[in-house]
Each structure stands twice: as structure tokens, then as C-alpha cells.
PDB file of C-alpha atoms and ligand atoms in Angstrom:
ATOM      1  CA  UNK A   1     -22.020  19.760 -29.454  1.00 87.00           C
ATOM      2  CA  UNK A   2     -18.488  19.885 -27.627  1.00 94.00           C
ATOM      3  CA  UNK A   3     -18.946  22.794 -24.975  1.00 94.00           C
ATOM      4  CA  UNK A   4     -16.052  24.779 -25.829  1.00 96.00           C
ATOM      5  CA  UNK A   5     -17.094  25.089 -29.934  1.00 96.00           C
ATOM      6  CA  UNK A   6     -20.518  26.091 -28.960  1.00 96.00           C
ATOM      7  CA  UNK A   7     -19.200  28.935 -26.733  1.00 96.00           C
ATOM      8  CA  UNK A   8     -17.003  29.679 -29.925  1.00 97.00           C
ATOM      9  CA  UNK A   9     -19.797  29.943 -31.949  1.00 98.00           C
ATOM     10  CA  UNK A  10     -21.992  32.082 -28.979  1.00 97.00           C
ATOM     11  CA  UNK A  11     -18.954  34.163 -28.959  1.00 97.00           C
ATOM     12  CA  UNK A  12     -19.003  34.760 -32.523  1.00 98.00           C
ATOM     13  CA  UNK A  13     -22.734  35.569 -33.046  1.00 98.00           C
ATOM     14  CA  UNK A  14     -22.899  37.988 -30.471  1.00 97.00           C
ATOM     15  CA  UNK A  15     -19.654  40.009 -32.332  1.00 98.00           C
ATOM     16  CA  UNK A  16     -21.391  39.585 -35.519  1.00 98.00           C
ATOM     17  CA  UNK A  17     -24.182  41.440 -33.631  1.00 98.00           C
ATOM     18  CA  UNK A  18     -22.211  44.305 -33.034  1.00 98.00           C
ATOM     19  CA  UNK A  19     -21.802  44.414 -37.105  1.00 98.00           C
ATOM     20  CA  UNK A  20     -25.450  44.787 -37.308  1.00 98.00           C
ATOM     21  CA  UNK A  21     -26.381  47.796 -39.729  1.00 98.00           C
ATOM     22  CA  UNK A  22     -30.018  48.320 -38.506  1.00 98.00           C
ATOM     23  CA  UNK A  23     -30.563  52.034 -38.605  1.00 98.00           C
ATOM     24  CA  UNK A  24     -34.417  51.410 -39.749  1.00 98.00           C
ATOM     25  CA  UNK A  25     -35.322  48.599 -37.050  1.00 98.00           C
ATOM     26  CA  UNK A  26     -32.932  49.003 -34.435  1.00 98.00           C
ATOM     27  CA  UNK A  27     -33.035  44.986 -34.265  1.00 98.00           C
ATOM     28  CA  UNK A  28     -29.756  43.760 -34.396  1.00 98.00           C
ATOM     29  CA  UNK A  29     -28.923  40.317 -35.175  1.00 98.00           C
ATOM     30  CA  UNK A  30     -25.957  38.039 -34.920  1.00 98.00           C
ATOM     31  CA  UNK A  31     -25.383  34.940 -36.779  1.00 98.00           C
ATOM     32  CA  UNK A  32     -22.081  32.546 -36.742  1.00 98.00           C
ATOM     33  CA  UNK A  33     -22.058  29.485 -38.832  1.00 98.00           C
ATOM     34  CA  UNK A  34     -19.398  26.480 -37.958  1.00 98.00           C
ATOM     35  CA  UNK A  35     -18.107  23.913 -40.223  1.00 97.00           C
ATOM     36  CA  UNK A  36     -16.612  21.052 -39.937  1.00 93.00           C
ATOM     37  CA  UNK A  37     -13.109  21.705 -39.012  1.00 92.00           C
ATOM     38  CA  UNK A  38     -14.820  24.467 -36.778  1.00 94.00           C
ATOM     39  CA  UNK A  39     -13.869  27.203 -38.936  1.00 98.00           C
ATOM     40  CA  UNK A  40     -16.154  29.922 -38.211  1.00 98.00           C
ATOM     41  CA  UNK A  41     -18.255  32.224 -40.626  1.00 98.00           C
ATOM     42  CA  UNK A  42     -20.434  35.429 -38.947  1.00 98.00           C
ATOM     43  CA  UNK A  43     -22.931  37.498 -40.108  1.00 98.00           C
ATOM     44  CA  UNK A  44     -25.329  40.436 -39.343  1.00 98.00           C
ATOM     45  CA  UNK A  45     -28.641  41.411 -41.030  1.00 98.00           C
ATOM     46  CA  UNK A  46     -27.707  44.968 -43.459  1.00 98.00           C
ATOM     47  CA  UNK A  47     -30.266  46.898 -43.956  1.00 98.00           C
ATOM     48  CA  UNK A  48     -30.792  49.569 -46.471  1.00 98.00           C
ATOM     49  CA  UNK A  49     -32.968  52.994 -47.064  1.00 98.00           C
ATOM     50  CA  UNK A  50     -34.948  50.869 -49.718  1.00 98.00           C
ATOM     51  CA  UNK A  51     -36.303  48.422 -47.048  1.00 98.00           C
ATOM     52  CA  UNK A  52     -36.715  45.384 -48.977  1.00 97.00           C
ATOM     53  CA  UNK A  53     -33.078  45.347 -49.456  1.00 98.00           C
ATOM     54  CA  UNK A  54     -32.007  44.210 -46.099  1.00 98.00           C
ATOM     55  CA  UNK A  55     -30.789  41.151 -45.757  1.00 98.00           C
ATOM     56  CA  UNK A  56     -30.999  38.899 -42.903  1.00 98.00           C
ATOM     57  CA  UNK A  57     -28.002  38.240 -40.355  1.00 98.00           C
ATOM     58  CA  UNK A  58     -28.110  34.132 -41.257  1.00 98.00           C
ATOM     59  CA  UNK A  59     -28.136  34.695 -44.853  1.00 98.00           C
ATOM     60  CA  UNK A  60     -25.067  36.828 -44.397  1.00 98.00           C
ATOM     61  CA  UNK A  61     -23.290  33.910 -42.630  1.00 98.00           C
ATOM     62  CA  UNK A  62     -24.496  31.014 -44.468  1.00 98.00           C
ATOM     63  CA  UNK A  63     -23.591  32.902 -48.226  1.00 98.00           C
ATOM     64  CA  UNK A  64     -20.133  33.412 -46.482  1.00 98.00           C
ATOM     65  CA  UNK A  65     -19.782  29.683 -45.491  1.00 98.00           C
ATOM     66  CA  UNK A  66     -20.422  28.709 -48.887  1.00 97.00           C
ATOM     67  CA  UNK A  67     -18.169  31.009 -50.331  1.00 97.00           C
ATOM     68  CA  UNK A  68     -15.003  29.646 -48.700  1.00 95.00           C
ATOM     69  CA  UNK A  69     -16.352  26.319 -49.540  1.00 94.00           C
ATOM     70  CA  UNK A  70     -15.591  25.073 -46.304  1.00 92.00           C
ATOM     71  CA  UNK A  71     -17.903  21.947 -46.106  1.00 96.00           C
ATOM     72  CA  UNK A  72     -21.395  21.330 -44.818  1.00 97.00           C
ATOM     73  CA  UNK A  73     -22.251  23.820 -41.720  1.00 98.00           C
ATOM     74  CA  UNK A  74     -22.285  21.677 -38.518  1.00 98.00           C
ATOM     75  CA  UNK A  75     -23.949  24.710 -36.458  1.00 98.00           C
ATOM     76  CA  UNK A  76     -25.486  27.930 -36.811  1.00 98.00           C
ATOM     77  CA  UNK A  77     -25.818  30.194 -33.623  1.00 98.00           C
ATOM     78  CA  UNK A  78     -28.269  33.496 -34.320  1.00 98.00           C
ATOM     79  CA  UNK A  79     -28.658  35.738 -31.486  1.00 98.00           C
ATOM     80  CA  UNK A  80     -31.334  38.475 -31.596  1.00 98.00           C
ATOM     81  CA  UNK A  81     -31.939  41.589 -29.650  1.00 98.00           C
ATOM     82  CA  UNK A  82     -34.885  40.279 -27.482  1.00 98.00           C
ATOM     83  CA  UNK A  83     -35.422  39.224 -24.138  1.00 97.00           C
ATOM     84  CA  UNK A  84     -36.461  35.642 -24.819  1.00 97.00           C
ATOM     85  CA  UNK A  85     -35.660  33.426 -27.944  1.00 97.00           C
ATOM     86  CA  UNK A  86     -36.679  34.931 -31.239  1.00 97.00           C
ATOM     87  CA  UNK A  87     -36.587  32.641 -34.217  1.00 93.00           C
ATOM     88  CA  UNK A  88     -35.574  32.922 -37.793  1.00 98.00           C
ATOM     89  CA  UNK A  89     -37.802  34.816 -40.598  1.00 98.00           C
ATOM     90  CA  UNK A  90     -39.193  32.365 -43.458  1.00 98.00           C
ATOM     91  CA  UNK A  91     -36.449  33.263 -45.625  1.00 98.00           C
ATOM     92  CA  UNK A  92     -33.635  32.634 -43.377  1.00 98.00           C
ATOM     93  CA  UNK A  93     -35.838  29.436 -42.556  1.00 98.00           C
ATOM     94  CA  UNK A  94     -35.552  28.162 -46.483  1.00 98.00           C
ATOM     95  CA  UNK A  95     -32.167  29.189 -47.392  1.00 98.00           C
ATOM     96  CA  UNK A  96     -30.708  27.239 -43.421  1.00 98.00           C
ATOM     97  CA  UNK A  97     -32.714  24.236 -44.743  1.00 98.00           C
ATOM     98  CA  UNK A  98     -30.599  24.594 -48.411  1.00 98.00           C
ATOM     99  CA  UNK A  99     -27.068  25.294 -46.949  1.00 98.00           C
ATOM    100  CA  UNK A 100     -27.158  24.063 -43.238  1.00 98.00           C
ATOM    101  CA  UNK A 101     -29.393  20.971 -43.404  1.00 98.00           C
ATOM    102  CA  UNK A 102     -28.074  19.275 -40.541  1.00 98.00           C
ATOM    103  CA  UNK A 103     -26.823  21.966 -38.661  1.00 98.00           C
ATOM    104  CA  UNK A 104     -27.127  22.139 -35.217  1.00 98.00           C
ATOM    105  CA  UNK A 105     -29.099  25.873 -34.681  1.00 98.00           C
ATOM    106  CA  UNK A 106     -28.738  27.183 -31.153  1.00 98.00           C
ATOM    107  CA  UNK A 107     -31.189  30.330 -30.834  1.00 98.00           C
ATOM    108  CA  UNK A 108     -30.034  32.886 -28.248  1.00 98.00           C
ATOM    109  CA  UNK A 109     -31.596  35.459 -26.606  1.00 98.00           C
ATOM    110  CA  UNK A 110     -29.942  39.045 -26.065  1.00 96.00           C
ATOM    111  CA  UNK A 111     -27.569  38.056 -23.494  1.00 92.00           C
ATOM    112  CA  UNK A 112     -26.928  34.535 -24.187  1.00 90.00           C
ATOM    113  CA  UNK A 113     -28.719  33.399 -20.868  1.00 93.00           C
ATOM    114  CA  UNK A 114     -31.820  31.607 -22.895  1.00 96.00           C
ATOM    115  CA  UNK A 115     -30.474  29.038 -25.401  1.00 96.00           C
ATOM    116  CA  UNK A 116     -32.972  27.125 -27.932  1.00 98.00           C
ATOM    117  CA  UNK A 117     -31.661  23.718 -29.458  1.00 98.00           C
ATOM    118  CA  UNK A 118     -33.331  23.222 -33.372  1.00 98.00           C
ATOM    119  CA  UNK A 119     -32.989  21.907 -36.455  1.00 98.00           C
ATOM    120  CA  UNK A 120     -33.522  22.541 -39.729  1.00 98.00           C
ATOM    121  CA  UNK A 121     -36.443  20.384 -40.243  1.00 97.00           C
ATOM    122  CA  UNK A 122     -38.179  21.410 -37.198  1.00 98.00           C
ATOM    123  CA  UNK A 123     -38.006  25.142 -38.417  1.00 98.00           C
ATOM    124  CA  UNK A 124     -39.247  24.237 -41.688  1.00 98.00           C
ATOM    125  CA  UNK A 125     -41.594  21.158 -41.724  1.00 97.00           C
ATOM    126  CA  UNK A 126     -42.704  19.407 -44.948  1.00 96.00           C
ATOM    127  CA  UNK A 127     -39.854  22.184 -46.412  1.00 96.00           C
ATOM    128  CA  UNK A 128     -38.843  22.446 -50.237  1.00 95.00           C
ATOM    129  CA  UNK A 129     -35.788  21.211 -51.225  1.00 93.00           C
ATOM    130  CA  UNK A 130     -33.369  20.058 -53.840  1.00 92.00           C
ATOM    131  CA  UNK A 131     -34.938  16.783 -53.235  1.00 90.00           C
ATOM    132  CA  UNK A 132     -37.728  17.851 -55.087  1.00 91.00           C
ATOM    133  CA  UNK A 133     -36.307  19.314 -58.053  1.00 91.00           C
ATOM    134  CA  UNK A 134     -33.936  16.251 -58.718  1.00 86.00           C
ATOM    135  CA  UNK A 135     -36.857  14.017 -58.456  1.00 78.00           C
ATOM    136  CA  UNK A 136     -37.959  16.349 -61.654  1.00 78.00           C
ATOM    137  CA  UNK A 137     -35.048  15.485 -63.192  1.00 71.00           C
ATOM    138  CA  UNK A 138     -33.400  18.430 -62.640  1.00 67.00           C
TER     139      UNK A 138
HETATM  140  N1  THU B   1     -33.711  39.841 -39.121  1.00 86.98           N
HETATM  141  C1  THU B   1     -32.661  38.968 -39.192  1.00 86.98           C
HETATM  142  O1  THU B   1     -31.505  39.383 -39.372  1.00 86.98           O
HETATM  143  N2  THU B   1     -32.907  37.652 -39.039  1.00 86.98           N
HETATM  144  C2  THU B   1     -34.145  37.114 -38.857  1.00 86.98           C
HETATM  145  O2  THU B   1     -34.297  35.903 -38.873  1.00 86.98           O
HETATM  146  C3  THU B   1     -35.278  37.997 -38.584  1.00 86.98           C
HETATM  147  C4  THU B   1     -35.081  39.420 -38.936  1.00 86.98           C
HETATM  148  C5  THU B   1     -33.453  41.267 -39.298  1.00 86.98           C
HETATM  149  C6  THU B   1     -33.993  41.850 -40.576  1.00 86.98           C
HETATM  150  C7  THU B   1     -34.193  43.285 -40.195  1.00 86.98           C
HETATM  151  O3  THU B   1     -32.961  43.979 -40.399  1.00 86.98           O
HETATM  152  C8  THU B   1     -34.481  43.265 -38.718  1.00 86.98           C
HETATM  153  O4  THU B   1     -34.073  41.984 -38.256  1.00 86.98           O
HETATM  154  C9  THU B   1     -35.957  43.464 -38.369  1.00 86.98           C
HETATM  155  O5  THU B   1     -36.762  42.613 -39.099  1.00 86.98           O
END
């Protein structure tokens, strides 16, 4: 990925970070998904006083990608609060490998110095996909 996007994108994450609404876990994470024309679409995870509402800082970016129907997500950067790489939750794992499956994922730590290169597929192996309900027919 050309240098100057992916510090874009870094850039990005880490101010979605400060969007974070984490009262409950205190663990704020940033997410910023690029498309092609390197439009850029951030998120943060919300959380609410009924827990199970919270929703997850790449969820927030990837729903927002789709909704400007921008084209297929070229990279998704997700920073979390920790001192080495964290990586996504099994949710955010299914829902990257619907709208972002060949995005570039960067992971980042909490000040950018540790960087993780993955992809979709690696995060979710053997993963369920539209693939599988076409071949139904569907
Ligand atoms: N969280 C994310 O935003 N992304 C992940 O991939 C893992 C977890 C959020 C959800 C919750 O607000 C907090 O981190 C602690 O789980």
C-alpha cells in the first residue's frame, strides 16, 4: 500500500479513536476504512448501558463505507488501546470478511509504533460467505 494513504488511514483510525464512547470498558477503538479512490470512512466502537448493545469500532466504519456506496474497501486500519497488536472480535471478523474481502487490514497498537499486515481470510479461515448461500441458490 502507497506510504502516504496508509499514514492517511493510521491518521484516521487513531481520530476515530478519540470518538470512542466506552464509558463501560474504557477500551477505545479506532477504525478507518479506505476505498478505492481513497475516500476515507472512520469509526469507533459505541457502547451502551445495556451492554450487548455496543457495537464494535470496524462495524461502525465498514456500515459507513457501504452507506456512501463508495466501492469495495481497499484497507481497513483498527487501532486499539493496548500495548501490542490486539485483533478484531469474531463479529467484526465476519462482517470485514462480507464488506472488506480484500482489504488490506493493518492492526495497530496504541501508539501506532507496532503495525500488523492481514487479511481477511487469514482472520477468518474456512469463513462463511455469500459464496455459500448462492451456491444454495440463493
Ligand atoms: N471492540 C471493538 O471496537 N473492536 C473489536 O474488534 C474488539 C472490541 C470494543 C467493543 C467494546 O466497546 C470494547 O472494545 C471492549 O470489548
Amino acid at each position: 500500500m502507497d506510504p502516504v494513504a496508509l499514514d492517511q488511514l493510521i491518521n484516521a483510525a487513531l481520530a476515530a479513536q478519540r470518538r470512542a464512547y466506552a464509558p463501560y470498558s474504557r477500551f477505545a477503538v479506532g477504525a478507518a476504512a479506505m476505498v478505492a479512490d481513497g475516500h476515507i470512512f472512520s469509526g469507533a466502537n459505541i457502547e451502551n448501558a445495556s451492554y450487548p448493545l455496543t457495537i464494535c469500532a470496524e462495524r461502525v466504519a465498514l456500515f459507513c463505507a457501504h452507506m456512501a456506496a463508495a466501492g469495495p474497501v481497499t484497507a481497513l486500519a483498527i487501532v486499539t488501546p493496548t500495548p501490542t497488536v490486539a485483533s478484531p472480535c469474531g463479529a467484526c471478523r465476519q462482517v470485514i470478511f462480507e464488506l472488506a474481502p480484500r482489504a488490506q487490514i493493518i492492526l495497530l497498537n496504541a501508539d501506532g509504533s507496532e503495525r500488523r499486515f492481514t487479511t481477511p481470510a487469514e482472520l477468518l479461515p474456512y469463513g462463511f460467505g455469500p459464496d455459500q448461500l448462492e451456491a444454495q441458490g440463493r
